[in-house]
Coordinates of C-alpha atoms and ligand atoms in Angstrom, one line a residue:
M178 CA -10.5 3.2 10.8
T179 CA -11.6 5.3 7.8
R180 CA -9.3 5.2 4.9
L181 CA -6.9 8.0 5.4
K182 CA -6.4 10.6 2.6
P183 CA -3.0 11.9 1.7
G184 CA -4.1 15.3 3.0
D185 CA -4.7 13.8 6.4
I186 CA -1.1 12.9 6.8
K187 CA 0.7 15.3 4.7
D188 CA 2.0 17.4 7.7
I189 CA 3.2 14.5 9.8
D190 CA 6.9 15.7 9.7
A191 CA 5.9 19.1 11.0
W192 CA 3.6 17.6 13.6
L193 CA 6.4 15.3 14.9
T194 CA 8.7 18.2 15.2
R195 CA 6.4 20.0 17.6
C196 CA 4.4 17.1 19.0
D197 CA 6.4 16.3 22.0
Q198 CA 6.2 19.9 23.3
E199 CA 2.5 20.0 22.7
L200 CA 1.8 16.6 24.1
K201 CA 3.9 17.5 27.3
N202 CA 1.8 20.7 27.8
K203 CA -1.4 18.6 27.6
T204 CA -0.4 15.3 29.3
G205 CA 3.0 15.8 30.8
C206 CA 4.3 13.2 28.5
S207 CA 6.0 13.0 25.0
L208 CA 4.6 10.7 22.4
T209 CA 7.0 8.0 23.6
G210 CA 5.9 8.6 27.1
I211 CA 2.3 8.2 26.2
A212 CA 3.1 4.8 24.4
C213 CA 4.9 3.7 27.5
H214 CA 2.0 4.7 29.7
A215 CA -0.4 2.8 27.3
L216 CA 1.7 -0.2 27.8
D217 CA 2.6 0.3 31.5
C218 CA 6.2 0.1 30.7
R219 CA 9.2 2.1 32.0
E220 CA 10.0 4.9 29.6
D221 CA 13.7 5.2 30.6
V222 CA 14.3 1.5 29.8
F223 CA 12.2 1.6 26.6
R224 CA 14.3 4.8 25.4
K225 CA 17.5 3.0 25.9
K226 CA 16.5 -0.2 24.2
I227 CA 14.1 0.7 21.3
S228 CA 17.0 1.6 18.9
S229 CA 17.8 -2.0 18.7
V230 CA 14.5 -2.7 17.0
S231 CA 14.3 -2.7 13.3
V232 CA 11.0 -1.8 11.7
G233 CA 10.1 -2.3 8.1
V234 CA 7.2 -0.5 6.6
V235 CA 5.7 -2.2 3.6
P236 CA 3.4 -0.3 1.2
I237 CA 0.4 -2.5 0.3
A238 CA -1.1 -2.1 -3.3
S239 CA -3.8 -4.6 -3.0
G240 CA -7.5 -3.3 -2.8
Q241 CA -7.8 0.3 -3.0
G242 CA -4.2 0.7 -3.3
I243 CA -1.3 2.7 -1.8
I244 CA -2.0 6.0 -0.1
G245 CA 0.6 8.6 -1.0
G246 CA 2.7 9.4 2.1
F247 CA 1.2 6.7 4.2
S248 CA 4.1 4.5 4.6
T249 CA 6.7 7.4 4.9
A250 CA 4.4 8.8 7.6
V251 CA 4.3 5.5 9.5
C252 CA 8.1 5.1 9.1
A253 CA 8.6 8.7 10.4
I254 CA 6.5 7.9 13.5
A255 CA 8.4 4.7 14.3
A256 CA 11.6 6.5 13.9
H257 CA 10.4 9.4 16.2
I258 CA 9.9 7.0 19.1
G259 CA 13.4 5.7 18.5
A260 CA 13.1 2.5 16.4
R261 CA 15.3 2.0 13.3
A262 CA 12.8 2.3 10.6
F263 CA 12.6 2.0 6.8
V264 CA 10.2 1.8 4.0
T265 CA 10.7 -1.1 1.6
G266 CA 11.3 -0.3 -2.1
R267 CA 8.9 -3.1 -3.1
H268 CA 5.3 -3.6 -2.1
D269 CA 3.1 -6.3 -1.0
V270 CA 4.7 -9.8 -0.8
A271 CA 7.9 -8.7 -2.4
G272 CA 7.9 -5.9 0.2
I273 CA 7.5 -8.3 3.0
A274 CA 10.3 -10.5 1.7
E275 CA 12.5 -7.4 1.4
A276 CA 11.9 -6.3 5.0
A277 CA 12.6 -9.7 6.3
G278 CA 15.8 -9.8 4.2
K279 CA 16.9 -6.5 5.6
G280 CA 16.6 -7.8 9.1
A281 CA 13.3 -6.2 10.2
D282 CA 12.1 -7.5 13.6
V283 CA 8.7 -5.9 13.1
I284 CA 6.8 -5.4 9.9
L285 CA 4.0 -2.6 9.6
M286 CA 1.5 -3.0 6.8
A287 CA -2.1 -1.9 6.2
D288 CA -4.6 -3.1 3.5
D289 CA -8.3 -1.9 3.3
H290 CA -9.2 -3.9 6.4
R291 CA -6.4 -4.4 8.8
F292 CA -3.4 -2.3 9.8
V293 CA -0.9 -4.4 11.8
A294 CA 2.5 -4.5 13.3
L295 CA 3.8 -8.1 13.0
N296 CA 6.8 -9.1 15.2
I297 CA 8.2 -11.7 12.8
R298 CA 10.6 -13.3 15.4
E299 CA 7.9 -13.9 17.8
G300 CA 5.0 -14.5 15.4
R301 CA 3.0 -11.9 17.3
T302 CA 0.5 -9.3 15.8
V303 CA -0.5 -5.9 17.2
D304 CA -3.7 -4.4 15.7
N305 CA -3.9 -0.7 14.9
A306 CA -7.4 -0.4 16.5
E307 CA -6.3 -1.8 19.9
A308 CA -3.1 0.2 19.9
T309 CA -5.0 3.4 19.0
A310 CA -7.4 2.8 21.8
L311 CA -4.8 2.1 24.3
G312 CA -2.9 5.2 23.3
F313 CA -5.9 7.6 23.5
V314 CA -7.1 6.2 26.7
A315 CA -3.6 6.6 28.2
G316 CA -3.5 10.2 27.0
L317 CA -6.9 10.8 28.5
D318 CA -5.7 9.2 31.7
L319 CA -2.8 11.6 31.9
I320 CA -4.8 14.8 31.1
A321 CA -7.6 13.7 33.6
G322 CA -4.9 13.1 36.3
G323 CA -6.1 9.4 36.4
L324 CA -9.3 7.9 35.1
K325 CA -10.0 5.8 38.2
N326 CA -13.7 6.3 39.3
K327 CA -14.1 9.0 36.6
K328 CA -17.4 8.8 34.6
L329 CA -16.2 8.3 31.0
L330 CA -18.4 8.3 27.9
V331 CA -17.2 6.3 24.9
I332 CA -18.8 7.5 21.8
G333 CA -18.9 4.7 19.0
C334 CA -18.8 1.0 19.7
G335 CA -16.6 0.0 16.6
P336 CA -13.2 -1.6 16.9
V337 CA -11.5 1.4 18.5
G338 CA -14.4 2.3 20.9
R339 CA -14.6 -1.4 21.9
F340 CA -10.9 -1.7 22.8
G341 CA -11.2 1.8 24.4
V342 CA -13.9 0.5 26.8
F343 CA -11.7 -2.4 27.8
A344 CA -8.7 -0.1 28.3
A345 CA -10.7 2.4 30.3
L346 CA -12.3 -0.3 32.5
K347 CA -8.7 -1.5 33.3
R348 CA -7.8 2.0 34.4
G349 CA -10.8 1.9 36.8
A350 CA -13.1 4.3 34.9
D351 CA -16.8 4.2 35.3
V352 CA -17.7 3.6 31.6
S353 CA -20.7 4.4 29.6
V354 CA -21.1 3.9 25.8
F355 CA -23.2 5.5 23.0
D356 CA -23.7 4.2 19.5
T357 CA -26.1 5.3 16.9
V358 CA -26.7 1.5 16.3
S359 CA -28.1 0.3 19.5
V360 CA -27.3 -3.3 18.8
R361 CA -23.6 -2.5 18.7
A362 CA -23.8 -1.0 22.2
N363 CA -25.8 -3.9 23.5
R364 CA -23.5 -6.5 22.1
L365 CA -20.5 -4.7 23.8
K366 CA -22.3 -4.5 27.1
N367 CA -23.0 -8.2 26.9
E368 CA -19.4 -8.9 25.9
I369 CA -18.1 -6.9 28.9
E370 CA -20.4 -8.6 31.4
E371 CA -19.4 -12.1 30.0
K372 CA -15.6 -11.6 29.9
L373 CA -15.0 -9.1 32.8
K374 CA -18.0 -9.8 35.1
T375 CA -18.6 -6.1 35.3
S376 CA -21.0 -3.8 33.8
I377 CA -21.2 -0.6 31.6
T378 CA -24.0 1.8 31.1
I379 CA -25.6 2.3 27.7
E380 CA -26.7 5.8 26.8
N381 CA -29.5 6.1 24.1
Q382 CA -29.6 9.8 23.4
F383 CA -26.5 11.5 22.2
H384 CA -26.9 15.3 23.4
P385 CA -28.5 14.5 26.8
A386 CA -25.8 12.0 27.4
L387 CA -23.0 14.4 26.6
K388 CA -24.2 16.7 29.4
K389 CA -23.7 14.0 32.0
Y390 CA -20.0 13.3 31.4
S391 CA -16.7 15.3 31.6
Y392 CA -14.5 12.7 29.8
W393 CA -15.3 11.5 26.4
L394 CA -13.6 9.1 24.1
E395 CA -14.8 10.1 20.5
A396 CA -14.3 6.9 18.5
T397 CA -16.6 7.4 15.6
N398 CA -15.9 8.1 12.0
S399 CA -18.6 10.9 11.9
S400 CA -17.3 14.3 11.1
G401 CA -18.3 17.4 13.2
I402 CA -20.8 15.7 15.7
I403 CA -19.4 17.6 18.6
D404 CA -19.4 21.3 18.4
E405 CA -18.4 24.2 20.8
T406 CA -21.9 24.6 22.3
V407 CA -21.5 21.2 24.1
I408 CA -18.1 22.0 25.6
T409 CA -17.7 23.1 29.1
P410 CA -14.5 24.0 31.2
Q411 CA -14.9 20.5 32.6
T412 CA -14.8 18.6 29.3
Y413 CA -11.9 16.5 28.4
I414 CA -11.9 14.6 25.0
A415 CA -9.6 12.1 23.5
A416 CA -10.6 11.7 19.9
P417 CA -9.0 9.0 17.8
G418 CA -11.9 9.1 15.3
M419 CA -11.3 10.1 11.7
P420 CA -12.5 12.2 10.2
P421 CA -12.6 14.3 13.5
G422 CA -16.0 14.2 15.3
V423 CA -14.8 17.4 17.2
T424 CA -15.3 20.6 15.1
A425 CA -12.3 23.2 14.9
P426 CA -14.2 25.7 17.2
A427 CA -14.8 22.9 19.7
A428 CA -11.1 21.9 19.6
A429 CA -10.1 25.5 20.1
A430 CA -12.5 25.8 23.1
L431 CA -11.0 22.7 24.7
G432 CA -7.3 23.8 24.1
N433 CA -5.1 21.5 26.2
R434 CA -8.1 19.3 27.1
Y435 CA -8.2 17.8 23.7
L436 CA -6.2 15.0 22.1
H437 CA -6.6 14.1 18.5
D438 CA -4.4 12.9 15.6
P439 CA -4.9 10.8 12.4
L440 CA -2.2 8.2 13.0
Q441 CA 0.6 9.1 15.3
T442 CA -0.5 7.8 18.7
G443 CA -1.8 4.6 17.3
V444 CA 1.4 3.8 15.3
A445 CA 3.6 4.8 18.3
V446 CA 1.7 2.4 20.5
M447 CA 1.8 -0.4 17.7
V448 CA 5.6 -0.2 17.4
A449 CA 6.1 -0.2 21.2
A450 CA 3.7 -3.1 21.7
A451 CA 5.3 -5.1 18.9
A452 CA 8.7 -4.5 20.3
P453 CA 10.3 -7.6 22.3
A454 CA 9.1 -7.8 25.8
K455 CA 12.5 -7.0 27.2
I456 CA 12.2 -3.5 25.8
R457 CA 8.8 -3.0 27.6
N458 CA 9.5 -4.7 30.9
N459 CA 9.0 -2.7 34.1
H460 CA 12.1 -3.8 35.9
G461 CA 15.0 -1.9 34.3
Ligands
2YJ709 O1 0.0 0.8 2.0 C1 -0.8 1.6 1.9 O2 -0.4 2.9 1.5 C2 -2.2 1.4 1.9 N1 -2.6 0.0 1.6 C3 -2.7 1.8 3.2 C4 -4.1 1.5 3.7 C5 -4.6 1.9 5.0 N2 -5.7 1.4 5.5 C6 -6.7 1.9 5.9 O3 -6.7 3.1 6.0 C7 -8.0 1.1 6.2 N3 -9.1 1.8 5.9 C8 -8.1 0.6 7.5 C9 -7.1 0.0 8.3 C10 -7.6 -0.6 9.6 C11 -7.2 0.1 10.8 N4 -7.9 -0.4 12.1

Protein backbone atom coordinates (compact mmCIF):
# COMPACT_ATOMS: atom_id res chain seq x y z
CA MET A 1 0.00 0.00 0.00
CA THR A 2 1.22 3.45 -0.83
CA ARG A 3 1.53 5.70 2.19
CA LEU A 4 -1.80 7.50 2.42
CA LYS A 5 -1.88 11.29 2.57
CA PRO A 6 -4.20 13.20 4.91
CA GLY A 7 -6.05 14.40 1.79
CA ASP A 8 -6.85 10.81 0.76
CA ILE A 9 -8.83 10.19 3.95
CA LYS A 10 -10.15 13.61 4.91
CA ASP A 11 -13.70 12.90 3.71
CA ILE A 12 -14.13 9.46 5.32
CA ASP A 13 -16.98 10.61 7.58
CA ALA A 14 -18.94 11.97 4.62
CA TRP A 15 -18.13 8.82 2.62
CA LEU A 16 -19.32 6.59 5.45
CA THR A 17 -22.60 8.52 5.64
CA ARG A 18 -23.43 7.81 2.01
CA CYS A 19 -21.45 4.59 1.44
CA ASP A 20 -24.08 2.01 2.31
CA GLN A 21 -26.58 3.39 -0.21
CA GLU A 22 -23.90 3.75 -2.90
CA LEU A 23 -22.50 0.28 -2.27
CA LYS A 24 -26.01 -1.19 -2.25
CA ASN A 25 -26.68 0.42 -5.63
CA LYS A 26 -23.53 -1.18 -6.99
CA THR A 27 -23.34 -4.52 -5.21
CA GLY A 28 -26.64 -5.04 -3.41
CA CYS A 29 -24.72 -4.99 -0.11
CA SER A 30 -23.63 -2.43 2.49
CA LEU A 31 -20.00 -2.14 3.64
CA THR A 32 -20.78 -4.63 6.41
CA GLY A 33 -22.44 -6.92 3.87
CA ILE A 34 -19.37 -6.83 1.61
CA ALA A 35 -17.10 -7.66 4.57
CA CYS A 36 -19.38 -10.59 5.44
CA HIS A 37 -19.42 -11.76 1.82
CA ALA A 38 -15.60 -11.53 1.77
CA LEU A 39 -15.39 -13.81 4.81
CA ASP A 40 -18.33 -16.00 3.83
CA CYS A 41 -20.12 -15.26 7.08
CA ARG A 42 -23.76 -14.61 7.92
CA GLU A 43 -24.48 -10.88 8.00
CA ASP A 44 -27.42 -11.15 10.43
CA VAL A 45 -25.32 -13.02 13.01
CA PHE A 46 -22.37 -10.69 12.49
CA ARG A 47 -24.52 -7.58 12.94
CA LYS A 48 -26.01 -8.91 16.17
CA LYS A 49 -22.67 -9.78 17.73
CA ILE A 50 -20.05 -7.33 16.44
CA SER A 51 -20.90 -4.68 19.07
CA SER A 52 -19.35 -7.00 21.67
CA VAL A 53 -15.93 -6.50 20.04
CA SER A 54 -13.74 -3.67 21.31
CA VAL A 55 -11.26 -2.26 18.80
CA GLY A 56 -8.39 0.01 19.87
CA VAL A 57 -6.66 2.01 17.14
CA VAL A 58 -3.09 2.94 18.05
CA PRO A 59 -1.32 5.78 16.20
CA ILE A 60 2.24 4.76 15.31
CA ALA A 61 4.84 7.55 15.24
CA SER A 62 7.86 5.47 14.25
CA GLY A 63 9.33 5.70 10.73
CA GLN A 64 7.64 8.40 8.67
CA GLY A 65 5.33 9.18 11.57
CA ILE A 66 1.66 9.71 12.21
CA ILE A 67 -0.60 10.52 9.24
CA GLY A 68 -3.08 13.22 10.23
CA GLY A 69 -6.56 11.71 10.37
CA PHE A 70 -5.45 8.12 9.73
CA SER A 71 -6.31 6.65 13.15
CA THR A 72 -9.60 8.54 13.42
CA ALA A 73 -10.57 7.36 9.92
CA VAL A 74 -9.74 3.73 10.80
CA CYS A 75 -11.72 4.11 14.03
CA ALA A 76 -14.73 5.56 12.18
CA ILE A 77 -14.74 2.61 9.76
CA ALA A 78 -14.55 0.06 12.61
CA ALA A 79 -17.42 1.86 14.36
CA HIS A 80 -19.40 2.02 11.12
CA ILE A 81 -19.49 -1.75 10.83
CA GLY A 82 -20.68 -1.95 14.43
CA ALA A 83 -17.59 -2.54 16.59
CA ARG A 84 -16.91 -0.51 19.74
CA ALA A 85 -13.90 1.48 18.60
CA PHE A 86 -11.58 4.06 20.11
CA VAL A 87 -8.28 5.77 19.29
CA THR A 88 -5.71 5.66 22.07
CA GLY A 89 -4.42 8.92 23.52
CA ARG A 90 -0.86 7.59 23.54
CA HIS A 91 1.02 6.29 20.53
CA ASP A 92 3.37 3.37 19.83
CA VAL A 93 4.11 1.01 22.75
CA ALA A 94 2.33 3.21 25.30
CA GLY A 95 -0.69 3.22 22.99
CA ILE A 96 -0.69 -0.57 22.72
CA ALA A 97 -0.56 -0.82 26.52
CA GLU A 98 -3.38 1.72 26.76
CA ALA A 99 -5.56 -0.22 24.29
CA ALA A 100 -4.98 -3.48 26.17
CA GLY A 101 -5.67 -1.76 29.50
CA LYS A 102 -8.97 -0.42 28.17
CA GLY A 103 -10.08 -3.94 27.23
CA ALA A 104 -9.48 -3.91 23.48
CA ASP A 105 -9.99 -7.32 21.89
CA VAL A 106 -8.46 -6.14 18.63
CA ILE A 107 -5.69 -3.59 18.09
CA LEU A 108 -5.33 -1.85 14.74
CA MET A 109 -1.99 -0.23 13.95
CA ALA A 110 0.13 0.65 10.93
CA ASP A 111 3.76 1.59 10.45
CA ASP A 112 5.51 2.22 7.12
CA HIS A 113 5.52 -1.48 6.20
CA ARG A 114 2.57 -3.27 7.76
CA PHE A 115 -1.00 -2.43 8.68
CA VAL A 116 -2.44 -5.11 10.93
CA ALA A 117 -5.41 -6.00 13.09
CA LEU A 118 -4.14 -8.00 16.04
CA ASN A 119 -6.63 -10.05 18.05
CA ILE A 120 -4.78 -9.94 21.36
CA ARG A 121 -6.94 -12.62 22.99
CA GLU A 122 -6.28 -15.18 20.27
CA GLY A 123 -2.81 -14.00 19.21
CA ARG A 124 -4.06 -13.79 15.62
CA THR A 125 -3.03 -11.18 13.05
CA VAL A 126 -4.96 -10.03 9.98
CA ASP A 127 -2.98 -8.11 7.36
CA ASN A 128 -4.41 -5.14 5.50
CA ALA A 129 -3.21 -6.35 2.09
CA GLU A 130 -5.04 -9.67 2.38
CA ALA A 131 -8.18 -8.10 3.86
CA THR A 132 -8.23 -5.46 1.11
CA ALA A 133 -7.91 -8.10 -1.60
CA LEU A 134 -10.66 -10.23 -0.04
CA GLY A 135 -12.97 -7.21 0.21
CA PHE A 136 -12.50 -5.97 -3.34
CA VAL A 137 -12.75 -9.44 -4.86
CA ALA A 138 -15.95 -9.97 -2.85
CA GLY A 139 -17.29 -6.64 -4.15
CA LEU A 140 -16.41 -7.57 -7.72
CA ASP A 141 -18.06 -10.96 -7.23
CA LEU A 142 -21.24 -9.14 -6.18
CA ILE A 143 -21.30 -6.62 -9.03
CA ALA A 144 -20.43 -9.36 -11.53
CA GLY A 145 -23.25 -11.61 -10.32
CA GLY A 146 -20.60 -14.17 -9.37
CA LEU A 147 -17.02 -14.55 -10.61
CA LYS A 148 -17.29 -18.29 -11.21
CA ASN A 149 -15.91 -19.07 -14.70
CA LYS A 150 -15.51 -15.34 -15.46
CA LYS A 151 -12.24 -14.25 -17.05
CA LEU A 152 -10.58 -11.85 -14.60
CA LEU A 153 -7.43 -9.80 -15.15
CA VAL A 154 -5.47 -8.93 -12.01
CA ILE A 155 -3.32 -5.88 -12.74
CA GLY A 156 -0.31 -5.73 -10.41
CA CYS A 157 1.25 -8.69 -8.60
CA GLY A 158 2.20 -6.91 -5.36
CA PRO A 159 0.74 -8.01 -2.00
CA VAL A 160 -2.87 -6.97 -2.78
CA GLY A 161 -2.78 -8.40 -6.31
CA ARG A 162 -1.27 -11.64 -5.02
CA PHE A 163 -3.96 -12.12 -2.38
CA GLY A 164 -6.51 -11.05 -4.98
CA VAL A 165 -5.45 -13.91 -7.25
CA PHE A 166 -5.92 -16.42 -4.41
CA ALA A 167 -9.32 -14.93 -3.50
CA ALA A 168 -10.55 -14.88 -7.12
CA LEU A 169 -9.43 -18.47 -7.75
CA LYS A 170 -11.33 -19.51 -4.63
CA ARG A 171 -14.44 -17.95 -6.17
CA GLY A 172 -13.90 -19.98 -9.33
CA ALA A 173 -12.68 -17.17 -11.60
CA ASP A 174 -10.45 -17.86 -14.60
CA VAL A 175 -7.54 -15.64 -13.54
CA SER A 176 -4.88 -13.87 -15.60
CA VAL A 177 -2.26 -11.46 -14.29
CA PHE A 178 -0.27 -8.55 -15.63
CA ASP A 179 2.71 -6.85 -13.99
CA THR A 180 5.21 -4.44 -15.52
CA VAL A 181 7.90 -6.52 -13.77
CA SER A 182 7.46 -9.88 -15.48
CA VAL A 183 9.45 -11.75 -12.84
CA ARG A 184 6.78 -10.92 -10.25
CA ALA A 185 4.04 -12.37 -12.46
CA ASN A 186 6.13 -15.49 -13.11
CA ARG A 187 6.85 -15.94 -9.41
CA LEU A 188 3.14 -15.69 -8.59
CA LYS A 189 2.22 -18.16 -11.33
CA ASN A 190 4.77 -20.64 -9.92
CA GLU A 191 3.46 -20.15 -6.39
CA ILE A 192 -0.14 -20.78 -7.52
CA GLU A 193 0.88 -23.91 -9.39
CA GLU A 194 2.79 -25.23 -6.39
CA LYS A 195 0.24 -24.40 -3.71
CA LEU A 196 -3.07 -24.85 -5.52
CA LYS A 197 -2.13 -27.24 -8.33
CA THR A 198 -3.90 -24.96 -10.77
CA SER A 199 -2.72 -22.45 -13.32
CA ILE A 200 -3.09 -18.78 -14.12
CA THR A 201 -2.31 -16.98 -17.38
CA ILE A 202 0.33 -14.27 -17.65
CA GLU A 203 -0.42 -11.34 -19.94
CA ASN A 204 2.69 -9.54 -21.17
CA GLN A 205 1.22 -6.48 -22.89
CA PHE A 206 -1.03 -4.17 -20.94
CA HIS A 207 -3.36 -2.55 -23.50
CA PRO A 208 -3.89 -5.62 -25.70
CA ALA A 209 -4.61 -7.57 -22.50
CA LEU A 210 -7.27 -5.13 -21.30
CA LYS A 211 -9.32 -5.76 -24.45
CA LYS A 212 -9.61 -9.46 -23.64
CA TYR A 213 -11.22 -9.09 -20.19
CA SER A 214 -14.43 -7.62 -18.78
CA TYR A 215 -13.45 -8.02 -15.10
CA TRP A 216 -10.35 -6.27 -13.77
CA LEU A 217 -8.80 -6.05 -10.31
CA GLU A 218 -6.62 -2.93 -10.43
CA ALA A 219 -4.05 -3.54 -7.70
CA THR A 220 -1.18 -1.23 -8.69
CA ASN A 221 0.09 1.99 -7.15
CA SER A 222 0.33 3.65 -10.58
CA SER A 223 -1.87 6.68 -11.07
CA GLY A 224 -4.12 7.06 -14.13
CA ILE A 225 -3.09 3.96 -16.11
CA ILE A 226 -6.69 3.21 -17.12
CA ASP A 227 -8.47 5.96 -19.01
CA GLU A 228 -11.96 6.15 -20.48
CA THR A 229 -10.84 4.99 -23.94
CA VAL A 230 -10.42 1.40 -22.72
CA ILE A 231 -13.75 1.22 -20.88
CA THR A 232 -16.61 -0.65 -22.56
CA PRO A 233 -20.19 -1.22 -21.31
CA GLN A 234 -19.00 -4.70 -20.29
CA THR A 235 -16.08 -3.50 -18.12
CA TYR A 236 -16.28 -4.03 -14.35
CA ILE A 237 -13.39 -2.82 -12.17
CA ALA A 238 -12.57 -3.30 -8.51
CA ALA A 239 -9.71 -0.97 -7.74
CA PRO A 240 -8.02 -1.15 -4.35
CA GLY A 241 -4.88 0.52 -5.75
CA MET A 242 -3.74 3.87 -4.33
CA PRO A 243 -3.34 6.33 -5.95
CA PRO A 244 -6.20 5.25 -8.22
CA GLY A 245 -5.09 3.70 -11.51
CA VAL A 246 -8.50 4.55 -12.96
CA THR A 247 -8.85 8.16 -14.13
CA ALA A 248 -11.86 10.27 -13.08
CA PRO A 249 -13.41 10.16 -16.60
CA ALA A 250 -12.95 6.37 -16.70
CA ALA A 251 -14.59 6.08 -13.26
CA ALA A 252 -17.48 8.22 -14.51
CA ALA A 253 -17.85 6.01 -17.61
CA LEU A 254 -17.99 2.92 -15.38
CA GLY A 255 -20.55 4.34 -12.92
CA ASN A 256 -21.95 1.48 -10.84
CA ARG A 257 -19.47 -0.96 -12.39
CA TYR A 258 -16.57 0.58 -10.43
CA LEU A 259 -15.46 -0.03 -6.86
CA HIS A 260 -12.70 2.04 -5.29
CA ASP A 261 -11.82 3.50 -1.92
CA PRO A 262 -8.55 4.34 -0.19
CA LEU A 263 -9.08 2.52 3.12
CA GLN A 264 -12.66 1.59 3.97
CA THR A 265 -13.21 -1.85 2.45
CA GLY A 266 -9.84 -3.13 3.67
CA VAL A 267 -10.38 -1.91 7.24
CA ALA A 268 -13.95 -3.26 7.35
CA VAL A 269 -12.70 -6.72 6.33
CA MET A 270 -9.71 -6.49 8.74
CA VAL A 271 -12.00 -5.79 11.70
CA ALA A 272 -14.47 -8.49 10.71
CA ALA A 273 -11.71 -11.05 10.12
CA ALA A 274 -10.00 -10.20 13.42
CA ALA A 275 -13.25 -10.60 15.37
CA PRO A 276 -13.66 -13.91 17.23
CA ALA A 277 -14.86 -16.87 15.15
CA LYS A 278 -18.25 -17.02 16.91
CA ILE A 279 -19.09 -13.63 15.38
CA ARG A 280 -18.23 -14.87 11.91
CA ASN A 281 -19.76 -18.33 12.04
CA ASN A 282 -22.24 -19.45 9.46
CA HIS A 283 -24.65 -21.28 11.67
CA GLY A 284 -26.52 -18.57 13.55
O1 LIG B 1 -0.33 5.63 12.67
C1 LIG B 1 -0.16 6.35 11.70
O2 LIG B 1 -0.80 7.41 11.54
C2 LIG B 1 0.84 5.95 10.66
N1 LIG B 1 1.94 5.25 11.23
C3 LIG B 1 0.10 5.17 9.60
C4 LIG B 1 0.97 4.61 8.51
C5 LIG B 1 0.16 3.90 7.46
N2 LIG B 1 1.05 3.06 6.71
C6 LIG B 1 1.06 3.05 5.39
O3 LIG B 1 0.31 3.72 4.74
C7 LIG B 1 2.12 2.16 4.80
N3 LIG B 1 2.60 2.73 3.58
C8 LIG B 1 1.75 0.80 4.41
C9 LIG B 1 0.93 -0.06 5.22
C10 LIG B 1 0.94 -1.45 4.62
C11 LIG B 1 -0.41 -1.87 4.14
N4 LIG B 1 -0.41 -3.09 3.41
